[in-house]
Coordinates of C-alpha atoms and ligand atoms in Angstrom, one line a residue:
M13 CA 15.0 -36.2 -101.5
N14 CA 17.7 -37.8 -99.4
R15 CA 18.7 -35.2 -96.9
D16 CA 21.6 -37.3 -95.6
A17 CA 23.4 -36.9 -98.9
K18 CA 26.4 -34.6 -98.9
T19 CA 25.0 -32.5 -101.6
E20 CA 21.3 -31.7 -102.3
R21 CA 19.8 -31.3 -105.7
E22 CA 16.5 -30.4 -107.2
P23 CA 15.0 -31.5 -110.5
A24 CA 15.5 -29.2 -113.4
M25 CA 12.9 -27.0 -114.9
S26 CA 13.3 -26.6 -118.6
G27 CA 13.2 -23.4 -120.7
A28 CA 10.1 -22.6 -122.8
G29 CA 11.5 -24.6 -125.8
V30 CA 14.6 -25.2 -127.7
G31 CA 15.6 -23.2 -130.8
D32 CA 18.9 -23.3 -132.7
T33 CA 21.7 -24.8 -130.7
F34 CA 24.6 -22.6 -129.9
A35 CA 26.8 -24.7 -132.1
E36 CA 24.5 -24.2 -135.0
I37 CA 24.4 -20.4 -134.6
L38 CA 28.1 -20.4 -134.4
Q39 CA 28.6 -22.5 -137.4
R40 CA 26.6 -20.0 -139.4
R41 CA 28.4 -16.9 -138.1
L42 CA 31.8 -18.4 -138.4
S43 CA 31.3 -19.7 -141.9
R44 CA 30.0 -16.2 -142.9
R45 CA 33.2 -14.8 -141.6
G46 CA 35.2 -17.5 -143.5
L47 CA 36.6 -18.9 -140.3
L48 CA 35.5 -22.5 -140.6
K49 CA 38.4 -23.9 -142.5
G50 CA 38.8 -27.3 -140.9
A51 CA 36.9 -29.4 -138.5
L52 CA 37.0 -28.0 -135.0
T53 CA 36.2 -30.1 -132.0
A54 CA 33.0 -29.3 -130.3
S55 CA 34.6 -27.7 -127.3
A56 CA 37.2 -25.8 -129.5
L57 CA 34.3 -24.5 -131.6
L58 CA 32.4 -23.3 -128.5
M59 CA 35.4 -21.6 -127.0
T60 CA 36.5 -19.9 -130.2
G61 CA 33.0 -19.0 -131.1
A62 CA 32.1 -17.5 -127.8
K63 CA 35.3 -15.4 -127.8
L64 CA 34.6 -14.2 -131.4
L65 CA 31.0 -13.3 -130.7
E66 CA 32.1 -11.3 -127.6
E67 CA 34.8 -9.5 -129.6
E68 CA 32.3 -8.8 -132.3
A69 CA 30.0 -7.2 -129.8
Q70 CA 32.8 -5.2 -128.2
A71 CA 34.2 -4.0 -131.6
S72 CA 30.9 -2.8 -132.8
P73 CA 28.7 -1.3 -130.1
S74 CA 25.8 -1.5 -132.5
V75 CA 25.8 -5.3 -132.1
S76 CA 24.2 -6.3 -128.8
S77 CA 25.7 -9.3 -127.1
L78 CA 22.2 -10.3 -125.9
R79 CA 20.8 -13.0 -128.1
F80 CA 17.9 -14.6 -126.2
K81 CA 14.3 -14.5 -127.2
P82 CA 12.4 -12.6 -124.5
I83 CA 9.9 -14.5 -122.5
H84 CA 6.3 -13.4 -122.0
P85 CA 5.1 -12.0 -118.7
D86 CA 3.7 -14.8 -116.6
A87 CA 1.4 -15.2 -113.6
S88 CA 1.7 -18.9 -113.1
D89 CA 3.4 -20.6 -110.1
Q90 CA 6.6 -21.7 -111.9
V91 CA 9.8 -20.0 -112.9
T92 CA 10.3 -19.4 -116.6
V93 CA 13.4 -18.8 -118.6
P94 CA 14.0 -18.4 -122.4
A95 CA 14.5 -21.3 -124.7
G96 CA 17.9 -22.9 -124.2
Y97 CA 18.2 -22.1 -120.5
R98 CA 17.4 -24.0 -117.3
A99 CA 16.7 -22.7 -113.8
R100 CA 17.2 -25.0 -110.8
P101 CA 16.7 -24.2 -107.1
L102 CA 20.1 -24.5 -105.5
V103 CA 19.4 -23.8 -101.8
R104 CA 16.1 -23.3 -100.1
W105 CA 14.9 -21.9 -96.8
G106 CA 15.5 -24.6 -94.2
D107 CA 18.1 -26.5 -96.2
R108 CA 20.9 -27.8 -93.9
I109 CA 24.1 -25.7 -94.3
L110 CA 26.0 -26.7 -91.2
P111 CA 27.2 -30.2 -90.3
G112 CA 24.8 -31.8 -87.8
A113 CA 21.9 -29.5 -88.8
P114 CA 18.6 -31.4 -88.5
P115 CA 16.6 -31.8 -91.7
F116 CA 13.9 -29.2 -92.4
D117 CA 10.6 -30.0 -90.7
P118 CA 8.1 -27.2 -91.1
Q119 CA 5.7 -28.8 -88.6
E120 CA 8.3 -28.8 -85.8
Q121 CA 10.7 -26.0 -86.7
T122 CA 13.0 -24.8 -83.8
A123 CA 15.3 -21.8 -83.4
E124 CA 18.2 -24.2 -82.9
A125 CA 17.5 -26.0 -86.2
Q126 CA 16.9 -22.7 -88.0
A127 CA 20.3 -21.3 -86.9
Q128 CA 22.0 -24.2 -88.8
Q129 CA 19.8 -24.0 -91.8
F130 CA 19.5 -21.6 -94.7
G131 CA 17.5 -18.5 -93.6
Y132 CA 14.3 -17.0 -94.9
N133 CA 13.6 -14.4 -97.7
C134 CA 16.9 -14.5 -99.6
D135 CA 17.7 -11.1 -101.1
Y136 CA 21.3 -10.1 -101.9
I137 CA 23.5 -12.8 -103.4
G138 CA 27.3 -12.4 -103.6
F139 CA 29.4 -15.0 -105.4
L140 CA 33.0 -15.0 -104.0
P141 CA 35.3 -17.5 -105.8
L142 CA 37.3 -20.0 -103.9
P143 CA 40.2 -19.9 -103.4
L144 CA 40.3 -16.2 -102.3
G145 CA 41.8 -14.1 -105.1
S146 CA 40.9 -16.5 -107.9
E147 CA 38.4 -15.9 -110.7
R148 CA 37.0 -19.4 -110.6
S149 CA 33.4 -19.9 -111.7
D150 CA 33.0 -23.5 -110.6
R151 CA 33.6 -23.1 -106.8
G152 CA 32.9 -20.3 -104.4
L153 CA 31.0 -18.9 -101.5
L154 CA 27.5 -17.6 -101.8
V155 CA 26.8 -14.9 -99.3
V156 CA 23.1 -14.4 -99.1
N157 CA 21.0 -11.9 -97.1
H158 CA 17.8 -13.0 -95.3
E159 CA 15.8 -9.8 -95.3
Y160 CA 12.7 -10.7 -93.2
T161 CA 10.2 -13.4 -92.3
N162 CA 6.6 -14.3 -93.3
P163 CA 5.4 -16.1 -90.2
E164 CA 1.9 -16.5 -91.7
I165 CA 3.2 -18.9 -94.3
M166 CA 6.2 -20.3 -92.2
F167 CA 4.2 -21.8 -89.3
P168 CA 1.2 -24.0 -89.2
N169 CA -1.7 -22.4 -87.3
Y170 CA 0.0 -19.1 -87.0
D171 CA -2.0 -16.6 -84.9
P172 CA -0.8 -13.1 -85.7
K173 CA -2.4 -11.7 -82.6
N174 CA -0.6 -14.2 -80.3
P175 CA 2.6 -15.4 -81.9
T176 CA 4.5 -17.8 -79.6
R177 CA 7.9 -17.2 -78.2
G178 CA 9.1 -20.3 -80.1
Q179 CA 7.9 -18.8 -83.4
M180 CA 9.6 -15.5 -82.6
D181 CA 12.9 -17.2 -81.9
V182 CA 12.7 -19.2 -85.2
E183 CA 12.2 -15.9 -87.0
L184 CA 15.2 -14.3 -85.2
A185 CA 17.3 -17.2 -86.4
A186 CA 15.8 -17.0 -89.9
H187 CA 17.0 -13.4 -90.3
G188 CA 20.6 -12.3 -91.1
I189 CA 23.0 -13.8 -93.6
S190 CA 24.1 -17.2 -94.8
V191 CA 27.6 -18.1 -96.1
V192 CA 27.4 -21.3 -98.2
E193 CA 30.1 -23.0 -100.2
V194 CA 28.8 -24.1 -103.6
Q195 CA 30.4 -26.1 -106.4
R196 CA 29.6 -27.0 -110.0
G197 CA 30.0 -30.7 -110.6
E198 CA 31.3 -32.5 -113.6
D199 CA 27.7 -32.7 -114.8
G200 CA 27.5 -28.9 -114.8
Q201 CA 25.1 -28.8 -111.9
W202 CA 25.5 -26.7 -108.8
S203 CA 25.3 -28.1 -105.3
V204 CA 25.9 -27.0 -101.7
V205 CA 29.1 -28.3 -100.0
L206 CA 27.6 -29.4 -96.7
D207 CA 30.8 -30.0 -94.8
S208 CA 32.6 -26.7 -95.9
R209 CA 34.5 -25.0 -93.2
F210 CA 33.2 -21.7 -94.6
N211 CA 29.5 -22.4 -94.1
R212 CA 28.1 -20.0 -91.6
R213 CA 24.9 -18.5 -90.3
I214 CA 24.7 -14.9 -89.0
T215 CA 21.4 -14.3 -87.3
A216 CA 19.5 -11.6 -85.4
T217 CA 21.4 -12.7 -82.3
T218 CA 25.0 -13.2 -83.6
P219 CA 27.4 -10.8 -81.8
C220 CA 28.3 -7.9 -84.1
S221 CA 30.6 -4.9 -83.3
I222 CA 29.9 -1.3 -83.9
T223 CA 32.8 0.6 -85.5
G224 CA 33.4 4.2 -86.8
P225 CA 32.4 7.6 -85.5
A226 CA 29.1 6.5 -83.8
A227 CA 30.6 3.6 -81.9
G228 CA 30.2 4.3 -78.1
N229 CA 28.0 7.4 -78.7
P230 CA 25.6 7.9 -75.8
W231 CA 22.6 7.0 -78.1
M232 CA 24.3 3.7 -78.9
Q233 CA 24.4 2.5 -75.3
T234 CA 21.9 0.1 -73.9
S235 CA 21.4 -1.8 -70.7
A236 CA 22.9 -4.9 -72.4
D237 CA 25.8 -2.9 -73.8
P238 CA 26.8 0.1 -71.8
S239 CA 29.8 0.5 -74.1
G240 CA 27.7 1.2 -77.2
T241 CA 30.0 -1.0 -79.3
K242 CA 28.4 -4.5 -79.3
V243 CA 25.0 -5.4 -80.7
A244 CA 23.1 -8.7 -80.9
G245 CA 22.7 -9.5 -84.6
T246 CA 21.6 -7.8 -87.8
L247 CA 18.1 -7.2 -89.1
N248 CA 16.4 -6.7 -92.4
N249 CA 19.4 -7.4 -94.5
C250 CA 18.2 -6.4 -98.0
S251 CA 20.7 -6.0 -100.7
G252 CA 24.5 -5.5 -100.4
G253 CA 27.7 -5.4 -102.3
K254 CA 31.2 -7.0 -102.5
T255 CA 34.4 -5.2 -101.8
P256 CA 37.6 -5.6 -103.8
W257 CA 39.3 -6.9 -100.7
G258 CA 37.0 -9.9 -100.5
T259 CA 34.4 -8.9 -97.9
V260 CA 30.7 -8.4 -98.2
L261 CA 28.6 -5.5 -97.3
S262 CA 25.0 -6.0 -96.1
G263 CA 22.4 -3.2 -95.9
E264 CA 20.1 -3.1 -92.9
E265 CA 16.9 -1.8 -94.5
N266 CA 13.4 -1.6 -92.8
F267 CA 14.6 -2.0 -89.2
H268 CA 11.8 0.2 -87.9
Q269 CA 9.3 -2.7 -88.0
Y270 CA 10.9 -4.7 -85.2
F271 CA 10.5 -2.0 -82.5
A272 CA 7.4 -1.0 -80.6
H273 CA 5.7 1.6 -78.4
R274 CA 7.2 4.9 -79.5
S275 CA 4.2 6.7 -78.0
R276 CA 5.5 5.8 -74.6
L277 CA 8.5 8.2 -75.0
A278 CA 8.1 11.9 -74.4
P279 CA 7.0 13.1 -77.8
D280 CA 9.3 16.1 -78.0
S281 CA 12.4 14.2 -76.9
P282 CA 15.1 14.1 -79.5
R283 CA 15.1 10.3 -79.4
A284 CA 11.4 10.1 -80.0
R285 CA 11.6 12.6 -82.8
D286 CA 14.3 10.6 -84.5
H287 CA 12.3 7.3 -84.1
Q288 CA 9.4 9.1 -85.7
R289 CA 11.6 10.3 -88.6
Y290 CA 12.5 6.6 -89.3
G291 CA 8.9 5.4 -89.0
L292 CA 9.1 3.3 -85.8
P293 CA 5.5 2.2 -84.7
E294 CA 3.7 4.1 -82.0
G295 CA 2.1 1.0 -80.5
E296 CA 2.7 -2.7 -80.9
S297 CA 4.9 -4.0 -83.7
E298 CA 3.4 -6.4 -86.2
R299 CA 5.6 -9.3 -85.1
K300 CA 5.2 -8.5 -81.4
W301 CA 8.7 -9.6 -80.5
E302 CA 8.7 -6.9 -77.8
R303 CA 6.4 -9.1 -75.7
H304 CA 9.3 -11.6 -75.1
H305 CA 12.4 -9.6 -76.1
S306 CA 12.6 -6.3 -74.1
R307 CA 15.2 -4.8 -76.4
F308 CA 12.5 -4.2 -79.0
H309 CA 10.4 -2.3 -76.5
L310 CA 11.2 1.4 -76.7
E311 CA 10.0 2.2 -73.2
I312 CA 12.6 -0.3 -71.9
E313 CA 15.4 0.2 -74.4
P314 CA 14.9 3.6 -76.3
N315 CA 18.4 3.3 -77.8
E316 CA 18.3 -0.2 -79.3
P317 CA 17.0 1.0 -82.7
F318 CA 20.0 3.3 -83.1
R319 CA 22.1 0.2 -83.4
F320 CA 20.3 -0.9 -86.6
G321 CA 20.0 0.8 -90.0
W322 CA 23.7 0.4 -90.8
V323 CA 25.8 -1.3 -93.4
V324 CA 27.4 -4.5 -92.0
E325 CA 30.7 -5.8 -93.3
I326 CA 31.4 -9.5 -93.0
D327 CA 34.5 -11.5 -94.1
P328 CA 33.1 -14.7 -95.5
Y329 CA 36.6 -16.2 -95.9
D330 CA 37.1 -16.0 -92.1
P331 CA 34.2 -17.9 -90.5
A332 CA 35.4 -16.8 -87.0
S333 CA 35.3 -13.1 -87.9
T334 CA 32.9 -10.7 -86.1
P335 CA 30.5 -8.8 -88.4
K336 CA 31.1 -5.0 -88.1
K337 CA 28.5 -2.3 -88.4
R338 CA 30.3 0.5 -90.2
T339 CA 28.7 3.7 -88.8
A340 CA 30.7 6.1 -91.0
L341 CA 28.4 5.0 -93.9
G342 CA 25.3 6.6 -92.2
R343 CA 22.2 5.2 -90.7
F344 CA 19.1 4.9 -92.9
K345 CA 17.1 2.2 -94.6
H346 CA 20.1 0.9 -96.7
E347 CA 18.9 -0.9 -99.8
A348 CA 22.4 -1.9 -100.8
A349 CA 26.0 -0.8 -100.7
T350 CA 28.0 -0.7 -103.9
I351 CA 31.8 0.0 -104.1
A352 CA 33.8 1.6 -106.8
I353 CA 37.5 2.6 -106.6
A354 CA 38.2 6.2 -107.6
P355 CA 41.2 7.1 -109.9
G356 CA 42.9 8.6 -106.8
G357 CA 42.5 5.2 -104.9
Q358 CA 39.7 6.3 -102.6
V359 CA 36.9 3.8 -102.0
A360 CA 33.5 5.2 -103.0
L361 CA 30.3 3.5 -101.7
Y362 CA 26.9 4.3 -103.0
S363 CA 23.7 3.5 -101.1
G364 CA 20.0 4.3 -101.4
D365 CA 17.6 5.0 -98.6
D366 CA 14.5 3.0 -99.7
E367 CA 11.5 4.9 -98.6
R368 CA 9.3 7.4 -100.4
F369 CA 10.9 10.9 -100.6
E370 CA 14.2 9.7 -99.2
Y371 CA 17.7 10.3 -100.5
V372 CA 20.7 8.9 -102.4
Y373 CA 24.0 8.7 -100.6
K374 CA 27.7 8.3 -101.3
F375 CA 30.6 7.7 -98.9
V376 CA 34.3 8.4 -99.9
T377 CA 37.1 7.0 -97.7
A378 CA 39.9 9.1 -96.4
R379 CA 42.5 6.5 -97.2
S380 CA 43.3 4.7 -100.5
Y381 CA 42.5 1.1 -101.3
N382 CA 45.6 -1.1 -101.1
A383 CA 45.3 -3.8 -103.7
K384 CA 48.5 -5.6 -102.5
D385 CA 47.6 -6.0 -98.8
R386 CA 44.2 -7.3 -97.9
L387 CA 44.5 -6.5 -94.2
A388 CA 45.4 -2.9 -94.9
N389 CA 41.8 -2.4 -96.1
R390 CA 40.3 -4.0 -93.0
D391 CA 38.9 -0.9 -91.4
I392 CA 39.1 1.5 -94.4
L393 CA 35.4 2.1 -94.3
D394 CA 35.6 3.6 -90.8
E395 CA 37.0 6.9 -91.9
G396 CA 35.8 9.2 -94.7
T397 CA 33.0 11.6 -95.8
L398 CA 29.4 10.8 -96.2
Y399 CA 27.5 12.8 -98.9
V400 CA 23.9 13.1 -99.9
A401 CA 22.8 13.9 -103.5
K402 CA 21.1 17.0 -104.8
F403 CA 19.7 16.4 -108.4
K404 CA 19.2 19.7 -110.2
D405 CA 16.7 20.2 -112.9
D406 CA 19.4 21.3 -115.4
G407 CA 20.9 17.8 -115.4
S408 CA 23.7 18.6 -113.0
G409 CA 24.1 17.5 -109.4
E410 CA 26.0 17.9 -106.2
W411 CA 27.2 15.6 -103.5
M412 CA 26.7 17.5 -100.2
P413 CA 28.9 16.5 -97.3
L414 CA 27.3 15.4 -94.0
V415 CA 30.1 16.6 -91.8
Y416 CA 29.7 17.7 -88.2
G417 CA 30.4 21.4 -87.8
Q418 CA 29.8 22.3 -91.4
G419 CA 26.7 24.2 -92.6
P420 CA 23.7 23.5 -90.4
L421 CA 25.2 20.4 -88.8
T422 CA 26.1 22.1 -85.5
E423 CA 25.1 22.4 -81.8
A424 CA 22.5 24.9 -82.8
N425 CA 20.7 22.0 -84.5
G426 CA 21.4 19.4 -81.8
F427 CA 24.5 17.8 -83.2
T428 CA 27.5 17.5 -80.9
S429 CA 29.7 15.1 -82.9
Q430 CA 30.1 13.3 -86.2
G431 CA 28.5 10.3 -84.4
D432 CA 25.3 12.3 -83.8
V433 CA 25.2 13.3 -87.5
L434 CA 25.6 9.7 -88.6
I435 CA 23.0 8.3 -86.2
Q436 CA 20.5 11.0 -87.4
T437 CA 21.6 10.8 -91.0
R438 CA 18.1 11.6 -92.3
R439 CA 17.6 14.7 -90.3
A440 CA 21.1 15.9 -91.3
A441 CA 20.3 15.4 -95.0
D442 CA 16.9 17.2 -94.5
L443 CA 18.8 20.2 -93.2
L444 CA 21.1 20.2 -96.3
G445 CA 18.1 20.2 -98.6
A446 CA 18.8 17.0 -100.4
T447 CA 16.6 15.8 -103.3
K448 CA 13.6 13.7 -102.2
M449 CA 13.6 10.6 -104.5
D450 CA 11.0 7.9 -105.5
R451 CA 12.3 5.2 -103.2
P452 CA 16.0 4.7 -104.1
E453 CA 16.9 1.0 -104.4
D454 CA 20.0 -0.5 -105.9
I455 CA 22.8 1.5 -107.3
E456 CA 25.6 -0.1 -109.5
T457 CA 28.5 1.2 -111.5
H458 CA 29.0 0.2 -115.1
P459 CA 32.1 -2.0 -115.6
K460 CA 33.2 -0.2 -118.8
N461 CA 31.7 3.3 -119.2
G462 CA 32.1 4.1 -115.5
K463 CA 28.6 5.5 -115.1
V464 CA 26.4 5.0 -112.1
Y465 CA 22.9 3.6 -112.4
V466 CA 20.5 4.6 -109.7
V467 CA 17.1 2.7 -109.4
M468 CA 13.9 4.3 -108.1
T469 CA 11.4 1.6 -107.5
N470 CA 8.1 3.6 -107.4
N471 CA 6.4 6.3 -105.3
V472 CA 2.6 6.5 -105.6
Q473 CA 2.6 9.6 -103.3
R474 CA 4.7 11.8 -105.6
G475 CA 2.7 14.9 -106.4
T476 CA -0.2 14.1 -104.1
A477 CA -1.7 16.5 -101.6
G478 CA 0.9 17.6 -99.0
K479 CA 3.7 15.7 -100.7
A480 CA 6.6 16.8 -102.9
G481 CA 5.7 17.4 -106.5
T482 CA 7.5 16.2 -109.6
D483 CA 11.0 17.3 -110.6
R484 CA 13.1 16.3 -113.5
A485 CA 14.8 13.5 -111.5
N486 CA 11.4 12.2 -110.3
P487 CA 9.3 13.2 -113.3
R488 CA 6.1 11.3 -112.9
A489 CA 3.3 12.0 -110.5
Q490 CA 2.0 9.0 -108.6
N491 CA 4.9 7.0 -109.9
R492 CA 3.7 3.4 -109.9
H493 CA 6.3 1.8 -112.1
G494 CA 9.6 3.5 -111.1
H495 CA 12.6 4.7 -113.2
I496 CA 16.4 4.4 -113.5
I497 CA 18.8 7.4 -113.6
E498 CA 22.2 7.3 -115.3
L499 CA 24.7 9.4 -113.4
T500 CA 28.1 10.5 -114.5
E501 CA 30.6 11.6 -111.9
D502 CA 32.7 14.6 -112.9
N503 CA 35.8 13.3 -114.8
N504 CA 34.4 9.8 -114.2
D505 CA 35.9 10.2 -110.7
Y506 CA 33.9 8.3 -108.0
A507 CA 35.3 10.7 -105.4
A508 CA 34.0 13.8 -107.2
T509 CA 31.5 16.1 -105.5
A510 CA 29.7 17.1 -108.7
F511 CA 28.0 15.0 -111.4
T512 CA 25.6 15.1 -114.3
W513 CA 22.7 12.9 -114.8
N514 CA 20.0 11.8 -117.3
M515 CA 17.0 9.5 -117.4
F516 CA 17.7 6.0 -118.7
L517 CA 14.4 4.2 -118.2
V518 CA 11.0 5.3 -117.1
C519 CA 9.3 2.0 -116.5
G520 CA 5.8 0.7 -117.2
D521 CA 3.8 -0.6 -120.1
P522 CA 5.6 0.7 -123.2
K523 CA 2.2 1.7 -124.6
D524 CA 1.9 4.2 -121.7
E525 CA 3.1 7.5 -123.1
T526 CA 4.9 8.4 -119.8
T527 CA 7.4 5.5 -120.3
Y528 CA 10.8 5.9 -121.8
F529 CA 13.3 3.3 -122.8
A530 CA 16.4 5.4 -123.5
G531 CA 14.9 6.4 -126.9
F532 CA 14.6 2.8 -128.2
D533 CA 11.6 1.7 -130.3
K534 CA 9.0 1.0 -127.6
S535 CA 7.1 -1.5 -129.8
Q536 CA 10.1 -3.9 -129.3
V537 CA 10.6 -3.8 -125.6
S538 CA 9.2 -5.8 -122.7
T539 CA 6.9 -4.3 -120.1
I540 CA 8.6 -3.7 -116.7
S541 CA 7.5 -2.3 -113.4
C542 CA 9.1 -1.6 -110.0
P543 CA 12.8 -2.1 -110.7
D544 CA 14.8 -3.0 -107.6
N545 CA 18.1 -4.9 -107.8
I546 CA 20.5 -4.5 -110.7
T547 CA 23.8 -5.9 -111.9
F548 CA 25.9 -5.9 -115.1
D549 CA 27.2 -8.7 -117.2
R550 CA 30.7 -8.8 -118.6
N551 CA 29.6 -7.1 -121.7
G552 CA 28.1 -4.2 -119.8
N553 CA 24.5 -5.1 -120.3
L554 CA 22.2 -4.1 -117.4
W555 CA 20.1 -6.8 -115.7
I556 CA 17.1 -5.5 -113.7
A557 CA 15.1 -7.5 -111.1
T558 CA 11.7 -6.3 -110.1
D559 CA 9.7 -6.1 -106.9
G560 CA 6.0 -5.3 -107.3
Q561 CA 4.7 -6.3 -110.7
E562 CA 1.9 -8.3 -109.2
G563 CA 0.5 -5.1 -107.8
T564 CA 1.0 -3.0 -110.8
L565 CA 0.8 -5.3 -113.8
K566 CA -0.9 -8.4 -112.4
V567 CA 2.0 -10.6 -113.5
N568 CA 4.8 -12.1 -111.5
D569 CA 8.1 -10.3 -110.9
G570 CA 10.9 -10.9 -113.3
L571 CA 14.4 -10.3 -114.5
F572 CA 15.2 -8.2 -117.5
A573 CA 18.3 -7.4 -119.6
V574 CA 19.0 -4.2 -121.5
P575 CA 22.1 -2.8 -123.3
V576 CA 23.1 0.6 -122.1
E577 CA 25.3 1.5 -125.1
G578 CA 25.1 1.2 -128.9
A579 CA 22.2 0.9 -131.3
E580 CA 20.3 -1.3 -128.9
R581 CA 20.6 0.9 -125.9
G582 CA 17.2 0.7 -124.2
H583 CA 16.2 -2.6 -125.9
L584 CA 14.8 -4.2 -122.7
R585 CA 13.9 -7.9 -122.8
Q586 CA 12.5 -10.2 -120.1
F587 CA 14.7 -13.1 -119.3
F588 CA 13.1 -14.7 -116.2
S589 CA 9.7 -14.8 -114.6
S590 CA 9.3 -15.7 -110.9
V591 CA 6.5 -17.4 -109.0
R592 CA 3.3 -16.2 -107.2
G593 CA 3.8 -13.7 -104.4
S594 CA 7.5 -13.4 -104.8
E595 CA 10.0 -10.7 -105.8
V596 CA 13.2 -11.3 -107.7
C597 CA 16.5 -10.5 -106.0
G598 CA 20.2 -11.3 -106.4
P599 CA 21.0 -11.2 -109.4
E600 CA 24.6 -12.4 -109.4
F601 CA 26.8 -13.8 -112.2
T602 CA 29.8 -16.1 -111.8
P603 CA 32.9 -14.3 -113.2
D604 CA 32.7 -16.2 -116.5
N605 CA 28.9 -15.3 -116.8
T606 CA 27.9 -19.0 -117.4
T607 CA 25.8 -19.1 -114.3
L608 CA 23.3 -16.5 -113.0
F609 CA 22.1 -16.8 -109.4
V610 CA 18.8 -15.3 -108.7
A611 CA 16.9 -15.2 -105.3
V612 CA 13.2 -15.9 -105.3
Q613 CA 12.1 -14.0 -102.2
H614 CA 8.8 -14.5 -100.3
P615 CA 7.1 -16.9 -102.7
G616 CA 3.5 -17.2 -101.6
E617 CA 3.3 -13.8 -99.9
G618 CA -0.2 -12.3 -100.2
E619 CA -3.0 -10.8 -98.2
R620 CA -4.9 -14.0 -97.6
S621 CA -2.0 -16.4 -97.9
T622 CA -1.5 -18.8 -95.0
F623 CA 0.6 -21.9 -94.3
E624 CA -2.5 -24.0 -94.7
K625 CA -3.5 -22.2 -98.0
P626 CA -0.5 -20.4 -99.5
V627 CA -0.8 -18.6 -102.8
S628 CA 2.4 -20.4 -104.0
L629 CA 3.6 -24.0 -103.5
W630 CA 7.0 -23.4 -105.1
P631 CA 9.5 -24.9 -105.2
D632 CA 8.4 -28.3 -103.7
G633 CA 4.9 -28.4 -105.0
K634 CA 3.5 -28.4 -101.4
T635 CA 3.3 -26.1 -98.5
P636 CA 5.2 -24.2 -97.2
P637 CA 6.6 -22.2 -100.1
R638 CA 10.3 -21.8 -99.6
P639 CA 12.4 -18.7 -100.5
S640 CA 15.3 -20.1 -102.6
V641 CA 18.4 -19.2 -104.6
V642 CA 18.0 -20.5 -108.2
A643 CA 21.0 -21.2 -110.5
I644 CA 20.3 -20.4 -114.2
Q645 CA 22.5 -21.9 -116.9
A646 CA 22.4 -22.2 -120.6
E647 CA 21.9 -25.7 -121.9
N648 CA 25.0 -25.4 -124.0
G649 CA 27.1 -24.0 -121.2
G650 CA 27.5 -20.6 -122.8
R651 CA 27.2 -17.2 -121.3
I652 CA 23.9 -16.1 -119.9
G653 CA 22.0 -13.9 -122.3
A654 CA 24.6 -14.5 -125.0
A655 CA 24.5 -18.2 -125.4
Ligands
LIG704 FE1 14.4 -4.6 -99.4 FE2 14.3 -1.8 -100.9 O1 14.0 -3.6 -100.9
LIG705 CA1 15.3 -4.4 -102.7
LIG706 CA1 12.0 -3.4 -103.0

């Protein structure tokens, strides 16, 4: 490939076969409805037909708008989509995204090069149309999280016992977030706009500010930052969310793994107890960054970990803006951050703490969202109330406030401010008796019915010796396959403090009697395990990406679609299958739903996988495998799933 070209493209991978064309299906439907009176041009036919089919689906909830033939589970090293669709890698780890960036050279990778190239392990994808405020689906910014690194398949001859300083610095630069302008050309294909002024890398060393009640807290102060308000970079950016004011929220998830030597702190000290609660290693970290970067060494910088585990807000439309860690949203292993505007105007933000037996949280702002003045919302997430969920066995639930001075959150329990409560969110939630869940992952709100869908990925320790037993919200012992809860806020008000809930999916092989597909005929559904990231299409169908099927089902992870309403509620079908060793992230539609962006994260990850002998060679057919964002489109240009 010519890397000096302004745009970079990859060859297409076809769908599994071609059935009826969209035009043929339309012709039949329209003539049945007596609508084909004269000759329509091809494009008029497509536009009229797509609109009619959507109206048909909306008018009659018994008609699903999903029309693709599900694919079979797959364990091969190629991506698969249904007949009539194509999936093409759009941007890969190491692709140049800043002008002047050197071409990717895995034999000689440097931190300087990496900081100008697309990062590793793409997770969250946000598509933000250009220009700001438009609904365009052919030009926009992709904001992509880079969750972590796999040095064993990134570097030739990697020695996990003795990683080099150079390798560590590449990894620091491969973490964080990328902002990349993308456009759809006349030929319908997406490409990166290399000379865009918006393109940006945020890494594990980019200056970020700390805002909200925990800013400046004594536990946030380090030798490099006595003010407790500035931190170098962001780590383990997993999933995220978009705000209505055009910013992106990025969840810092498994930050514990970067820190080392907890055992060198006095075991009964409050700091050491908190580091234990969040799972920081007692000895060396796996990556061993602490050998060359003292901020990761707890004996030297016991407070540095308190500066991670937050939701970071970035403004992709302003490349000079400083990322802000919003402490009012709490400190835990944030899977994602999803925003919904309450009827009263408050901004609600849902976030899961992804670890076994951890909690589901919601934040509600003190102020109201201002749709007319973007700047008025700039710091709206700094003030409000953080809640943690209690799921009751009778199908009701309660959002319990984590407010300093209320209930047990007082000096008697070691809290002296709201900042203390937020830094030690998990301990505060423990004291309130929140419900221990099966690894809360993504949470999304339905665009039409207003309900909130909460994903539990799995928890094999549920009901085992010494661990919490089953309850109705986590109904399966040794839960290998995960489940999805449907939550309804009182009066559909996202600011409510009470809710009701019911089970939507209990995942696994439909032949397994513990599974449940919202009551749909299980002989017709696809097998699914370990749901993780979710999104909705314009028709309100739920799209579910998985992380862990290789371990549970011996097939690659995938992407599935399922109606949540009407006669086909629960009719789950597989749409995409990923490659060996990977999980599926993203997923993100363009506003018109004609493109679906999916992140293939950690292709080639595996116990014995190395750079020299990786378990995947995707996408280039050679080592190293490269985490990449894939653009999926219908061959007829129609809406994804409905074309
Ligand atoms: Fe990074 Fe919970 O997945
Ligand atoms: Ca995830
Ligand atoms: Ca996951």
